[in-house]
Each structure stands twice: as structure tokens, then as C-alpha cells.
Amino acid sequence: MAAGNRTWERPTVFRRREVKWAVYVGIVGFVLWSGVGVGADPARIAQGLGSAGSLVGDFLPPSATPRQAQRIADKMLESVAMAMVSTLTGIVLSVPIAFMAAENLSPKPLYAINRGFISISRAFNAIIVGIIAVKAIGFGPLAGILTITFKTVGFFSKLLAEDLEDIDMGSVNAVRASGASPIQTVLYGVVPQIIPRFAGLSVYRWDINIRTSTIIGIVGAGGIGSVLLTAFNRYDYQYVTAILLAIIAVVLVAEGVSAVVRRRYT
Amino acid sequence: MATEQPTWERFDRRRRLSRFVLLLVAAVTVVASWRFMDTGVARPETIPREIADLLTRMYPPDVAYTTQIVQPLIETVQIAALGTLGAILLAVPVALLAAENTTPNAATFWLGKLIVTVSRSVNTIIWALFFVVLFGSGPLAGAVAIVFRSIGFLGKLLGEEIEEIDFGQVEAVRASGASSAQILLYGVLPQVKPALVGLSIYRWDINIRDSTVLGFVGAGGIGVELFRAVNAFAWQSVAMVLIVILGVVVVTESLSAYTRGLVR
């Protein structure tokens, strides 16, 4: 029966083998071009990594004078406080924006405007927002709060709007059919359906905000970041390590709290 | 009969109390935080005006400036591409260490977890500060910073995928006499390949956004132009850079969402 020897070939997701190779060649070519553009000269990388050993030696052991330790503690508290305040302000502002950005609840023009705002907020890194906030209202934690609030609104209202779009409209209609006013419809038809996700999202964003608040000080927007940048600029690398350890510790605690709470509520 | 009508209540007393306490704690924390900070603002009512003032100075965007930002923009995309590729290459072994079912022993497991944690807890911009010292300022430092930041992300999520694979297939490949490299290649890799592709594209998308700020610490990309314009108070140029960044991010985000839809 077997007229010719057939060999097995692994199936490919690209339908045709030529397409597969074209994609692979394209990716490899792009990366090579990038390597040249960035100046990723192997000799230079080797040289850099070679001196990494002595540099890492400069960073160890972590050390901070009592005054520096006090400064770390103060500025770290400022970071955490910034994250706390701006999580609240961010979420408060997000709720109406999320409702306006939900396709099933909001008229088309309003939907487009709010989606646009969300895209803008999500597109810019916190550092960029931070530098503009600092130029607008001056150095200090207030610029940080403004930055983190702005970033929170984009993240939170996008995810909340997606949840709103997924709600069961049947129960909303049932509440409305029982003669509820529009406000009551939202309160008893929509809100109960999103509350569990809301709690989880809030804690998740709080966790991200703690991370953000530890770095935006680099551009002068308050918190521990400014101390870190100063230490770097003074080549005080052992102090840098101490600050980094403090940041890692705070981030880990926040992540742990957030994970525990989210497991309970979702 | 009904002398006393029971009224409907959403929560019983204990849950009401605990909700109240929780709210109170949250409110006190926020108020205490606000008090703690030295915001240094004497007149908060001027803030909206100052922001509006800045925004009006940005209009109209300086379109002629576009020609100057094409090259830095390409550099940003290149940093992200190179950084993502480097991260994938280094994250695969880290993921194998950090996954409970493929790690050789407890020590390597904790080593994997340690790498993932440190990499994830340190922001890209801080990694960039470090590598600018090491490699000198320029896009190379930025690309390496992106690599080190992404290893943790990819290692963690890929490790979780590896922990969920069907070990029967791995056993089957081993039973046919495969070497350990072949086991990884034919037993483990095919099962996590869609996840690997999806995660890599997702991270590339994040890396594009992250590499727009590397310029602030001298690690190349469009950030260099942005911060130069900001420091020169050339707000119309700043607006143009922001628009270009927005455009690139929107394009990469939809590209990433589309491709991830394909592999899922």
C-alpha cells in the first residue's frame, strides 16, 4: 500500500512552513538590527560584566549610619503614606470613570472620551507622569500623590469597566422592573455584582502603588526614591544597597498582604 | 397575625460591625498618612490652575520636532526587543529552577525564588542606574536593565506554568530513553510553549513602556529627548514626544493583544 515513504512532520501553528520560517527570520533579523542599533558589542558586554565583580564588591556589605537609617525610615514612611492616600483618591475618581467607560452602561461619546483618558493614563510610565507633575506643582509628595492617583485611575477604571461590561444585565433589568430609580438600579442591580472584584482590585492596586511610590522620588515626587538617587550620585554604594534592601522588604510585605487579602476575597 | 414585621437587612450585626471597623481603620490610615506628609502646599486651590497652565503651554505640539525624535524612538523599540530576547533566554533556566517539579533540589528552588524576587522588586529605572555605572550611559545599559527586570516576571509566570504541566508526558519521554536535555525539549517545552510565547509578547509590550523612561538616568531611548525638552521648558516639544509615545504604546498594546489572542 505504501507507495512512498512518508515522514512525520510536526504540525505548525502558522499553517504553512514558509510562513513559519518567514516569521522566525523576521524576528531574528529584527533582534540583530536592534543589537547593532543599541551597540551591544560582545566585547563591551564582557568588559562590563568583568568589572561587575569589583562593582558588586563596592555595594557590599550594606551599611547606613544611624542618621542615614533614620532618613531611610522617614522617607519610606512618606512613600507608604503617599501610596495610601493616592490609592484612596485614585479609586474614588475611578468609579465614575469606570461607569462611563463601560460599553453597556454608557452612551457612545462618553464611552469614547473615558476610554481615551484610560489609554493616556496607562500609556505613560509613572516616571514621565511624575516629572510633569513635579514641573506643574513643584517638588514633594503632593506631586507623587498626583502621579500615583493618575496612574491608578487608568488601571483601576479599565479593569472595573471590563467587570461592569461582564455583569448579568438580567438582574439589573429585574431590579429596574420592580420600579427602582436609576440610582437604586445601580446600587442594587450593578454594585453587588462587582463588589468582590472591587475589593480584590483595590488591594492589588495598593500593592502596585507601594512599588511606584518607592521610585518616583527619583524625579523629585516624594518618597524614598530621592534618597536613592542622591546616594547613587554620591557613589555611596553601600548606602544604596541598604536603601534597596529596605525597598525590597516593603515591596515584599505589600505583596504578601495583597496576596492574602485577594485570596480571601476572590 | 404579624404584629411585628421582620425587616430585611443585608448583613447581620457581626458583619456590619466588622465592615464598620475596617472602614474606620482605612479612613484613619489615610488621614494619618496625609497628616504625616509635609506636602508643603500653602494654597491647594492654585493646583488646578497650575496644571491647566502647563497644559496650555503644551499646545500646539511642535510637529517639526518629529524628525528629531524618530531615531531615539527606534532606539527605544530596539532596547525593548533586545531586552525581551535576553530576558527570555535567561528566564527559561530561572523558571526551571523556580518550578517545584523541575528544580533539582531545595537549594536550587530557593535560588530560583531569590532571583525572581530580587529581579521583580527592583524597578527598571533602578536597574538602569546600576548598569549605567557598569556599562557607561547609553542604550546598552538600558537593554541590560530591561533584561534584569524582565527575568523575574517571566521566570515567575513561566515557572507557574511549568508547575501545572502534565508530568505523565514527561515520564513517557523519559521512559523512551531520552536524555535530560531531550526531556526538557520534548516533554516540558511543548506543554509551556503557548504560555512562553504569550508571556514574552506581553512582557515586550510592558518593556516598550518601561524603556521610554530609561533616558532619565542616561540609559538611552526616547526618554533622553523627553527629559532634555522638559529641562529646556520646551513644552510644545514635550507634547510632541508624549503624543509619539502614546502612539507607539497604543500600537504595541493592540499588536500584543492580537498576537496573544492567536496563541491562546
Short mmCIF file of C-alpha atoms in Angstrom, two decimals:
data_model
loop_
_atom_site.label_atom_id
_atom_site.label_comp_id
_atom_site.label_asym_id
_atom_site.label_seq_id
_atom_site.Cartn_x
_atom_site.Cartn_y
_atom_site.Cartn_z
CA MET A 1 0.00 0.00 0.00
CA ALA A 2 2.68 2.43 0.97
CA ALA A 3 3.74 3.82 -2.36
CA GLY A 4 6.28 6.29 -0.98
CA ASN A 5 7.88 6.71 2.39
CA ARG A 6 6.02 9.35 4.27
CA THR A 7 7.83 11.07 7.10
CA TRP A 8 6.10 12.70 10.03
CA GLU A 9 6.46 16.40 10.37
CA ARG A 10 5.49 18.39 13.39
CA PRO A 11 2.40 20.45 12.70
CA THR A 12 2.89 24.20 12.85
CA VAL A 13 0.58 26.92 14.02
CA PHE A 14 1.44 29.06 11.01
CA ARG A 15 -0.48 26.80 8.59
CA ARG A 16 2.41 26.81 6.09
CA ARG A 17 6.05 26.09 6.78
CA GLU A 18 7.18 29.05 4.68
CA VAL A 19 5.21 31.42 6.88
CA LYS A 20 6.80 29.93 9.96
CA TRP A 21 10.32 30.46 8.64
CA ALA A 22 9.46 33.95 7.46
CA VAL A 23 8.27 34.86 10.96
CA TYR A 24 11.36 33.35 12.58
CA VAL A 25 13.73 35.07 10.16
CA GLY A 26 11.86 38.31 10.69
CA ILE A 27 12.22 38.12 14.47
CA VAL A 28 15.89 37.16 14.33
CA GLY A 29 16.61 39.93 11.82
CA PHE A 30 14.82 42.49 13.96
CA VAL A 31 16.75 41.48 17.06
CA LEU A 32 20.08 41.55 15.23
CA TRP A 33 19.29 45.01 13.89
CA SER A 34 18.40 46.03 17.43
CA GLY A 35 21.67 44.64 18.71
CA VAL A 36 23.60 46.77 16.24
CA GLY A 37 21.48 49.83 16.99
CA VAL A 38 21.93 49.53 20.73
CA GLY A 39 25.65 48.90 20.41
CA ALA A 40 25.55 45.51 22.08
CA ASP A 41 29.16 44.76 21.24
CA PRO A 42 30.09 41.39 22.85
CA ALA A 43 33.49 42.77 23.84
CA ARG A 44 31.86 45.69 25.61
CA ILE A 45 29.40 43.44 27.41
CA ALA A 46 32.21 41.14 28.50
CA GLN A 47 34.21 44.12 29.74
CA GLY A 48 31.21 45.49 31.64
CA LEU A 49 30.40 42.18 33.22
CA GLY A 50 34.07 41.72 34.02
CA SER A 51 34.09 44.89 36.08
CA ALA A 52 30.76 43.87 37.63
CA GLY A 53 32.66 41.81 40.17
CA SER A 54 34.55 44.74 41.64
CA LEU A 55 31.45 46.96 41.46
CA VAL A 56 29.33 44.44 43.34
CA GLY A 57 32.12 44.41 45.90
CA ASP A 58 31.62 48.17 46.36
CA PHE A 59 27.94 47.58 47.08
CA LEU A 60 28.57 45.08 49.86
CA PRO A 61 28.05 44.96 52.72
CA PRO A 62 25.01 47.24 53.01
CA SER A 63 25.62 49.94 55.54
CA ALA A 64 23.97 53.08 56.81
CA THR A 65 24.96 55.42 59.61
CA PRO A 66 22.24 55.90 62.25
CA ARG A 67 21.33 59.21 60.64
CA GLN A 68 21.04 57.60 57.23
CA ALA A 69 18.94 54.78 58.66
CA GLN A 70 16.62 57.35 60.20
CA ARG A 71 16.38 59.06 56.82
CA ILE A 72 15.51 55.77 55.12
CA ALA A 73 12.76 55.16 57.68
CA ASP A 74 11.32 58.68 57.33
CA LYS A 75 11.29 58.68 53.55
CA MET A 76 9.99 55.13 53.38
CA LEU A 77 7.08 56.16 55.60
CA GLU A 78 6.48 59.04 53.25
CA SER A 79 6.38 56.61 50.32
CA VAL A 80 3.89 54.37 52.07
CA ALA A 81 1.76 57.35 53.11
CA MET A 82 1.72 58.58 49.50
CA ALA A 83 0.58 55.17 48.34
CA MET A 84 -2.18 55.06 50.96
CA VAL A 85 -3.62 58.47 50.13
CA SER A 86 -3.38 58.09 46.38
CA THR A 87 -4.91 54.62 46.38
CA LEU A 88 -7.98 56.15 48.00
CA THR A 89 -8.14 59.22 45.76
CA GLY A 90 -7.43 57.08 42.70
CA ILE A 91 -10.21 54.62 43.45
CA VAL A 92 -12.71 57.35 44.31
CA LEU A 93 -12.01 59.00 40.94
CA SER A 94 -12.00 55.66 39.12
CA VAL A 95 -15.54 54.64 40.00
CA PRO A 96 -17.40 57.25 37.92
CA ILE A 97 -14.87 56.93 35.09
CA ALA A 98 -15.32 53.15 35.07
CA PHE A 99 -19.08 53.50 34.82
CA MET A 100 -18.70 55.97 31.97
CA ALA A 101 -16.20 53.66 30.25
CA ALA A 102 -18.43 50.58 30.38
CA GLU A 103 -19.92 49.95 26.97
CA ASN A 104 -23.20 48.56 28.28
CA LEU A 105 -23.94 51.38 30.70
CA SER A 106 -22.67 54.49 29.00
CA PRO A 107 -23.60 56.42 25.84
CA LYS A 108 -21.13 56.15 22.95
CA PRO A 109 -19.44 59.60 23.06
CA LEU A 110 -18.96 59.44 26.82
CA TYR A 111 -17.59 55.93 26.42
CA ALA A 112 -15.04 57.07 23.82
CA ILE A 113 -13.84 60.02 25.92
CA ASN A 114 -13.32 57.93 29.02
CA ARG A 115 -11.62 55.11 27.14
CA GLY A 116 -9.29 57.70 25.66
CA PHE A 117 -8.42 59.03 29.08
CA ILE A 118 -7.75 55.50 30.33
CA SER A 119 -5.42 54.83 27.38
CA ILE A 120 -3.48 58.01 28.08
CA SER A 121 -3.11 57.21 31.75
CA ARG A 122 -1.91 53.69 31.01
CA ALA A 123 0.47 54.64 28.22
CA PHE A 124 2.79 56.84 30.24
CA ASN A 125 5.18 55.42 32.75
CA ALA A 126 4.87 56.77 36.30
CA ILE A 127 8.29 58.43 35.94
CA ILE A 128 7.09 60.52 32.98
CA VAL A 129 3.87 61.48 34.75
CA GLY A 130 5.95 62.25 37.83
CA ILE A 131 8.33 64.60 36.07
CA ILE A 132 5.45 66.53 34.56
CA ALA A 133 3.63 66.66 37.89
CA VAL A 134 6.77 67.99 39.54
CA LYS A 135 7.12 70.69 36.91
CA ALA A 136 3.46 71.60 37.31
CA ILE A 137 3.09 71.77 41.09
CA GLY A 138 6.61 71.61 42.46
CA PHE A 139 8.75 69.07 44.30
CA GLY A 140 7.38 66.98 47.11
CA PRO A 141 4.92 64.24 47.97
CA LEU A 142 1.95 66.12 46.54
CA ALA A 143 3.34 65.65 43.03
CA GLY A 144 3.75 61.98 43.92
CA ILE A 145 0.16 61.69 45.05
CA LEU A 146 -0.99 63.34 41.85
CA THR A 147 1.13 60.94 39.78
CA ILE A 148 0.02 57.78 41.53
CA THR A 149 -3.60 58.90 41.51
CA PHE A 150 -3.41 59.49 37.78
CA LYS A 151 -1.86 56.07 37.17
CA THR A 152 -4.36 54.39 39.49
CA VAL A 153 -7.32 55.84 37.61
CA GLY A 154 -6.17 54.36 34.30
CA PHE A 155 -5.54 50.91 35.70
CA PHE A 156 -8.47 50.69 38.05
CA SER A 157 -11.17 52.08 35.82
CA LYS A 158 -10.07 49.91 32.89
CA LEU A 159 -10.37 46.70 34.89
CA LEU A 160 -13.50 47.84 36.69
CA ALA A 161 -15.10 48.84 33.38
CA GLU A 162 -14.34 45.38 32.00
CA ASP A 163 -16.06 43.83 35.01
CA LEU A 164 -19.01 46.14 34.53
CA GLU A 165 -19.27 45.02 30.92
CA ASP A 166 -19.39 41.41 32.08
CA ILE A 167 -22.23 41.81 34.57
CA ASP A 168 -25.50 39.96 34.20
CA MET A 169 -27.92 42.51 32.77
CA GLY A 170 -30.82 40.22 33.69
CA SER A 171 -30.57 41.06 37.36
CA VAL A 172 -30.18 44.74 36.52
CA ASN A 173 -33.38 44.61 34.47
CA ALA A 174 -35.13 42.72 37.26
CA VAL A 175 -34.30 45.48 39.74
CA ARG A 176 -35.43 48.11 37.26
CA ALA A 177 -38.68 46.21 36.57
CA SER A 178 -39.50 46.27 40.27
CA GLY A 179 -39.75 50.06 39.97
CA ALA A 180 -36.33 51.14 41.13
CA SER A 181 -34.98 54.58 40.32
CA PRO A 182 -31.77 54.73 38.21
CA ILE A 183 -29.71 55.23 41.36
CA GLN A 184 -31.37 52.27 43.06
CA THR A 185 -30.83 50.20 39.93
CA VAL A 186 -27.11 50.84 40.10
CA LEU A 187 -26.97 50.29 43.88
CA TYR A 188 -28.91 47.03 43.95
CA GLY A 189 -28.52 45.72 40.41
CA VAL A 190 -24.93 46.59 39.44
CA VAL A 191 -22.92 47.18 42.61
CA PRO A 192 -23.48 43.78 44.29
CA GLN A 193 -22.17 42.08 41.15
CA ILE A 194 -18.82 43.90 41.17
CA ILE A 195 -18.11 44.27 44.91
CA PRO A 196 -15.94 41.13 45.25
CA ARG A 197 -13.76 42.11 42.28
CA PHE A 198 -13.64 45.67 43.54
CA ALA A 199 -12.09 44.64 46.85
CA GLY A 200 -9.52 42.44 45.13
CA LEU A 201 -8.60 45.10 42.58
CA SER A 202 -8.22 47.79 45.26
CA VAL A 203 -5.73 45.77 47.24
CA TYR A 204 -3.88 44.78 44.08
CA ARG A 205 -3.56 48.40 43.04
CA TRP A 206 -2.47 49.39 46.54
CA ASP A 207 0.35 46.87 46.19
CA ILE A 208 1.40 48.36 42.83
CA ASN A 209 1.16 51.87 44.28
CA ILE A 210 3.56 50.96 47.07
CA ARG A 211 6.06 49.88 44.40
CA THR A 212 5.54 53.02 42.37
CA SER A 213 5.82 55.31 45.40
CA THR A 214 9.27 53.92 46.18
CA ILE A 215 10.71 55.05 42.84
CA ILE A 216 9.05 58.26 41.74
CA GLY A 217 11.17 60.14 44.27
CA ILE A 218 13.91 59.81 41.64
CA VAL A 219 12.25 62.66 39.75
CA GLY A 220 11.54 64.60 42.94
CA ALA A 221 7.98 63.46 43.55
CA GLY A 222 8.49 62.48 47.18
CA GLY A 223 9.40 59.29 48.98
CA ILE A 224 12.49 57.12 49.26
CA GLY A 225 13.47 57.45 45.58
CA SER A 226 15.15 60.81 46.12
CA VAL A 227 17.38 59.33 48.82
CA LEU A 228 18.32 56.51 46.46
CA LEU A 229 19.25 58.83 43.61
CA THR A 230 21.33 61.05 45.91
CA ALA A 231 23.17 58.04 47.28
CA PHE A 232 23.87 56.86 43.74
CA ASN A 233 25.16 60.24 42.67
CA ARG A 234 27.49 60.36 45.67
CA TYR A 235 28.86 56.90 44.84
CA ASP A 236 27.78 55.85 48.33
CA TYR A 237 27.06 52.34 47.11
CA GLN A 238 26.82 50.60 50.47
CA TYR A 239 24.12 53.06 51.46
CA VAL A 240 22.42 52.34 48.11
CA THR A 241 22.31 48.65 48.99
CA ALA A 242 20.77 49.45 52.38
CA ILE A 243 18.07 51.55 50.68
CA LEU A 244 17.43 48.84 48.10
CA LEU A 245 17.04 46.22 50.83
CA ALA A 246 14.53 48.49 52.58
CA ILE A 247 12.59 48.91 49.31
CA ILE A 248 12.60 45.17 48.62
CA ALA A 249 11.39 44.45 52.15
CA VAL A 250 8.50 46.91 51.92
CA VAL A 251 7.53 45.68 48.46
CA LEU A 252 7.53 42.06 49.65
CA VAL A 253 5.38 42.86 52.68
CA ALA A 254 2.89 44.74 50.49
CA GLU A 255 2.83 41.88 48.01
CA GLY A 256 2.23 39.37 50.81
CA VAL A 257 -0.61 41.40 52.33
CA SER A 258 -2.15 41.87 48.91
CA ALA A 259 -1.93 38.15 48.09
CA VAL A 260 -3.53 37.12 51.40
CA VAL A 261 -6.39 39.61 51.09
CA ARG A 262 -7.05 38.73 47.46
CA ARG A 263 -7.18 35.03 48.28
CA ARG A 264 -9.84 35.73 50.89
CA TYR A 265 -11.99 37.95 48.73
CA THR A 266 -11.92 36.25 45.36
CA MET B 1 -51.08 37.97 62.89
CA ALA B 2 -47.98 39.86 62.01
CA THR B 3 -47.63 42.13 64.98
CA GLU B 4 -44.05 42.81 64.24
CA GLN B 5 -42.90 42.70 60.69
CA PRO B 6 -39.34 41.48 60.23
CA THR B 7 -37.46 43.93 58.10
CA TRP B 8 -34.92 42.81 55.55
CA GLU B 9 -31.32 43.58 56.35
CA ARG B 10 -28.39 42.93 54.11
CA PHE B 11 -25.87 41.99 56.80
CA ASP B 12 -26.12 40.56 60.29
CA ARG B 13 -24.78 42.54 63.21
CA ARG B 14 -21.34 40.95 63.32
CA ARG B 15 -20.59 41.57 59.66
CA ARG B 16 -21.88 45.11 59.93
CA LEU B 17 -19.56 45.73 62.85
CA SER B 18 -16.52 44.25 61.11
CA ARG B 19 -17.23 46.26 57.96
CA PHE B 20 -17.51 49.41 60.04
CA VAL B 21 -14.22 48.73 61.85
CA LEU B 22 -12.47 48.01 58.55
CA LEU B 23 -13.71 51.27 57.06
CA LEU B 24 -12.68 53.17 60.17
CA VAL B 25 -9.16 51.72 60.08
CA ALA B 26 -8.84 52.60 56.41
CA ALA B 27 -10.07 56.15 57.00
CA VAL B 28 -7.74 56.69 59.96
CA THR B 29 -4.79 55.34 57.95
CA VAL B 30 -5.44 57.68 55.06
CA VAL B 31 -5.95 60.71 57.29
CA ALA B 32 -2.84 59.89 59.32
CA SER B 33 -0.86 59.47 56.07
CA TRP B 34 -1.99 62.85 54.82
CA ARG B 35 -1.08 64.50 58.10
CA PHE B 36 2.29 62.77 58.15
CA MET B 37 3.37 64.11 54.79
CA ASP B 38 4.89 67.51 54.55
CA THR B 39 3.13 68.46 51.36
CA GLY B 40 4.45 72.00 51.57
CA VAL B 41 1.41 73.42 49.87
CA ALA B 42 0.15 76.64 51.33
CA ARG B 43 -2.61 77.15 48.80
CA PRO B 44 -4.05 73.94 47.40
CA GLU B 45 -6.66 75.86 45.42
CA THR B 46 -3.98 77.04 42.96
CA ILE B 47 -3.08 73.49 41.90
CA PRO B 48 -5.72 73.01 39.19
CA ARG B 49 -4.74 76.37 37.72
CA GLU B 50 -1.06 75.42 37.62
CA ILE B 51 -1.84 72.16 35.84
CA ALA B 52 -4.10 73.91 33.36
CA ASP B 53 -1.35 76.48 32.79
CA LEU B 54 1.15 73.75 31.93
CA LEU B 55 -1.28 72.07 29.56
CA THR B 56 -1.98 75.30 27.68
CA ARG B 57 1.75 75.85 27.23
CA MET B 58 1.96 72.44 25.58
CA TYR B 59 -0.48 73.45 22.88
CA PRO B 60 0.06 73.31 19.95
CA PRO B 61 2.53 70.39 19.82
CA ASP B 62 5.72 71.12 17.91
CA VAL B 63 5.20 68.95 14.84
CA ALA B 64 8.51 69.96 13.26
CA TYR B 65 10.27 68.34 16.18
CA THR B 66 9.14 64.89 14.98
CA THR B 67 12.17 64.45 12.72
CA GLN B 68 14.45 64.69 15.75
CA ILE B 69 12.66 62.04 17.74
CA VAL B 70 12.47 59.31 15.11
CA GLN B 71 15.95 58.00 15.85
CA PRO B 72 15.52 57.91 19.67
CA LEU B 73 12.16 56.26 19.15
CA ILE B 74 13.70 53.48 17.06
CA GLU B 75 16.32 53.11 19.78
CA THR B 76 13.56 52.66 22.36
CA VAL B 77 11.95 49.90 20.32
CA GLN B 78 15.35 48.25 19.85
CA ILE B 79 16.09 48.38 23.59
CA ALA B 80 12.77 46.70 24.30
CA ALA B 81 13.31 43.99 21.65
CA LEU B 82 16.83 43.17 22.75
CA GLY B 83 15.91 43.31 26.41
CA THR B 84 12.96 40.99 25.92
CA LEU B 85 15.01 38.45 23.98
CA GLY B 86 17.80 38.47 26.55
CA ALA B 87 15.23 38.09 29.30
CA ILE B 88 13.60 35.08 27.61
CA LEU B 89 16.97 33.33 27.23
CA LEU B 90 17.86 33.90 30.89
CA ALA B 91 14.37 33.41 32.31
CA VAL B 92 13.90 29.86 31.00
CA PRO B 93 16.57 28.33 33.26
CA VAL B 94 15.37 30.51 36.16
CA ALA B 95 11.80 29.28 35.61
CA LEU B 96 13.01 25.67 35.61
CA LEU B 97 14.76 26.33 38.93
CA ALA B 98 11.77 28.14 40.43
CA ALA B 99 9.22 25.45 39.48
CA GLU B 100 8.72 22.84 42.18
CA ASN B 101 8.52 19.91 39.79
CA THR B 102 11.59 20.59 37.65
CA THR B 103 14.03 22.04 40.17
CA PRO B 104 16.80 19.58 41.12
CA ASN B 105 16.70 20.19 44.89
CA ALA B 106 15.52 22.55 47.62
CA ALA B 107 18.60 24.77 47.38
CA THR B 108 18.14 25.40 43.66
CA PHE B 109 14.43 26.02 44.25
CA TRP B 110 15.17 28.79 46.72
CA LEU B 111 17.88 30.17 44.45
CA GLY B 112 15.27 30.43 41.69
CA LYS B 113 12.80 32.11 44.03
CA LEU B 114 15.50 34.54 45.20
CA ILE B 115 16.41 35.57 41.65
CA VAL B 116 12.74 36.07 40.79
CA THR B 117 12.06 38.13 43.91
CA VAL B 118 15.06 40.43 43.64
CA SER B 119 14.51 40.99 39.93
CA ARG B 120 10.84 41.83 40.39
CA SER B 121 11.24 44.06 43.43
CA VAL B 122 13.76 46.39 41.84
CA ASN B 123 12.26 48.76 39.30
CA THR B 124 13.67 49.06 35.78
CA ILE B 125 14.89 52.58 36.44
CA ILE B 126 16.89 51.39 39.48
CA TRP B 127 18.40 48.54 37.48
CA ALA B 128 19.27 51.16 34.86
CA LEU B 129 21.06 53.33 37.45
CA PHE B 130 23.17 50.29 38.30
CA PHE B 131 24.00 49.33 34.72
CA VAL B 132 24.79 52.88 33.69
CA VAL B 133 27.59 52.71 36.26
CA LEU B 134 28.68 49.38 34.80
CA PHE B 135 28.42 49.96 31.03
CA GLY B 136 28.50 53.73 30.82
CA SER B 137 25.49 55.73 29.70
CA GLY B 138 23.79 54.64 26.50
CA PRO B 139 21.17 52.22 25.26
CA LEU B 140 23.20 49.12 26.14
CA ALA B 141 22.78 49.83 29.84
CA GLY B 142 19.06 50.29 29.23
CA ALA B 143 18.73 46.99 27.40
CA VAL B 144 20.54 45.11 30.18
CA ALA B 145 18.33 46.84 32.77
CA ILE B 146 15.26 45.67 30.86
CA VAL B 147 16.70 42.14 30.81
CA PHE B 148 17.24 42.09 34.57
CA ARG B 149 13.81 43.47 35.32
CA SER B 150 12.06 41.01 32.98
CA ILE B 151 13.81 37.87 34.21
CA GLY B 152 11.78 37.89 37.42
CA PHE B 153 8.46 38.49 35.68
CA LEU B 154 8.99 35.80 33.04
CA GLY B 155 10.67 33.42 35.49
CA LYS B 156 7.79 33.65 37.95
CA LEU B 157 4.94 33.27 35.48
CA LEU B 158 6.70 30.67 33.34
CA GLY B 159 7.62 28.75 36.50
CA GLU B 160 3.95 28.68 37.49
CA GLU B 161 3.08 27.32 34.06
CA ILE B 162 5.74 24.62 34.37
CA GLU B 163 4.33 23.59 37.74
CA GLU B 164 0.99 22.90 36.07
CA ILE B 165 2.22 20.68 33.23
CA ASP B 166 1.12 17.06 32.88
CA PHE B 167 4.01 15.04 34.26
CA GLY B 168 2.79 11.87 32.58
CA GLN B 169 4.10 13.15 29.26
CA VAL B 170 7.48 13.91 30.82
CA GLU B 171 7.63 10.39 32.26
CA ALA B 172 6.71 8.95 28.86
CA VAL B 173 9.54 10.82 27.16
CA ARG B 174 11.96 9.71 29.89
CA ALA B 175 10.79 6.09 29.58
CA SER B 176 11.68 6.13 25.89
CA GLY B 177 15.29 6.75 26.93
CA ALA B 178 15.63 10.47 26.45
CA SER B 179 18.49 12.44 27.96
CA SER B 180 17.59 15.25 30.36
CA ALA B 181 18.03 17.85 27.61
CA GLN B 182 15.69 15.84 25.40
CA ILE B 183 13.20 15.53 28.26
CA LEU B 184 13.08 19.31 28.53
CA LEU B 185 12.86 19.73 24.78
CA TYR B 186 10.17 17.12 24.07
CA GLY B 187 8.46 16.63 27.44
CA VAL B 188 8.32 20.09 29.04
CA LEU B 189 8.77 22.68 26.29
CA PRO B 190 5.80 21.70 24.08
CA GLN B 191 3.48 21.99 27.06
CA VAL B 192 4.56 25.51 28.03
CA LYS B 193 5.27 26.86 24.54
CA PRO B 194 1.98 28.77 24.11
CA ALA B 195 2.42 30.30 27.57
CA LEU B 196 6.04 31.19 26.80
CA VAL B 197 5.09 32.94 23.57
CA GLY B 198 2.16 34.76 25.18
CA LEU B 199 4.15 35.89 28.21
CA SER B 200 7.07 37.03 26.07
CA ILE B 201 4.85 39.20 23.90
CA TYR B 202 3.14 40.59 26.98
CA ARG B 203 6.49 41.44 28.54
CA TRP B 204 7.70 43.01 25.29
CA ASP B 205 4.67 45.28 25.43
CA ILE B 206 5.49 46.27 29.03
CA ASN B 207 9.15 46.73 28.09
CA ILE B 208 8.28 49.24 25.37
CA ARG B 209 6.57 51.34 28.03
CA ASP B 210 9.40 50.88 30.52
CA SER B 211 12.11 51.78 28.03
CA THR B 212 10.54 55.19 27.39
CA VAL B 213 11.86 56.38 30.78
CA LEU B 214 15.34 54.87 30.71
CA GLY B 215 16.65 58.12 29.28
CA PHE B 216 16.11 59.83 32.60
CA VAL B 217 19.14 58.07 34.06
CA GLY B 218 21.07 58.19 30.79
CA ALA B 219 20.23 54.70 29.57
CA GLY B 220 19.12 55.69 26.06
CA GLY B 221 15.85 55.79 24.19
CA ILE B 222 13.27 58.48 23.70
CA GLY B 223 13.44 59.42 27.36
CA VAL B 224 16.68 61.29 26.66
CA GLU B 225 14.86 63.63 24.27
CA LEU B 226 11.88 63.92 26.59
CA PHE B 227 13.90 64.97 29.60
CA ARG B 228 16.04 67.33 27.55
CA ALA B 229 12.87 69.04 26.36
CA VAL B 230 11.43 69.16 29.87
CA ASN B 231 14.59 70.68 31.29
CA ALA B 232 14.59 73.26 28.50
CA PHE B 233 10.94 74.08 29.31
CA ALA B 234 10.20 73.37 25.64
CA TRP B 235 6.68 72.29 26.44
CA GLN B 236 5.49 72.10 22.85
CA SER B 237 8.28 69.64 22.09
CA VAL B 238 7.37 67.73 25.25
CA ALA B 239 3.82 67.46 23.99
CA MET B 240 5.04 66.09 20.67
CA VAL B 241 7.20 63.45 22.38
CA LEU B 242 4.28 62.46 24.59
CA ILE B 243 1.99 62.08 21.58
CA VAL B 244 4.56 59.91 19.81
CA ILE B 245 5.00 57.74 22.91
CA LEU B 246 1.24 57.40 23.20
CA GLY B 247 1.03 56.32 19.56
CA VAL B 248 3.76 53.70 19.90
CA VAL B 249 2.30 52.32 23.11
CA VAL B 250 -1.20 52.06 21.66
CA VAL B 251 0.16 50.26 18.57
CA THR B 252 2.28 47.79 20.56
CA GLU B 253 -0.53 47.18 23.00
CA SER B 254 -3.01 46.24 20.30
CA LEU B 255 -0.35 44.19 18.50
CA SER B 256 0.39 42.36 21.73
CA ALA B 257 -3.31 41.77 22.49
CA TYR B 258 -3.88 40.47 18.95
CA THR B 259 -0.93 38.04 18.99
CA ARG B 260 -1.77 36.80 22.47
CA GLY B 261 -5.29 36.12 21.21
CA LEU B 262 -3.76 33.97 18.47
CA VAL B 263 -1.61 31.78 20.72
CA ARG B 264 -4.23 31.28 23.42
#
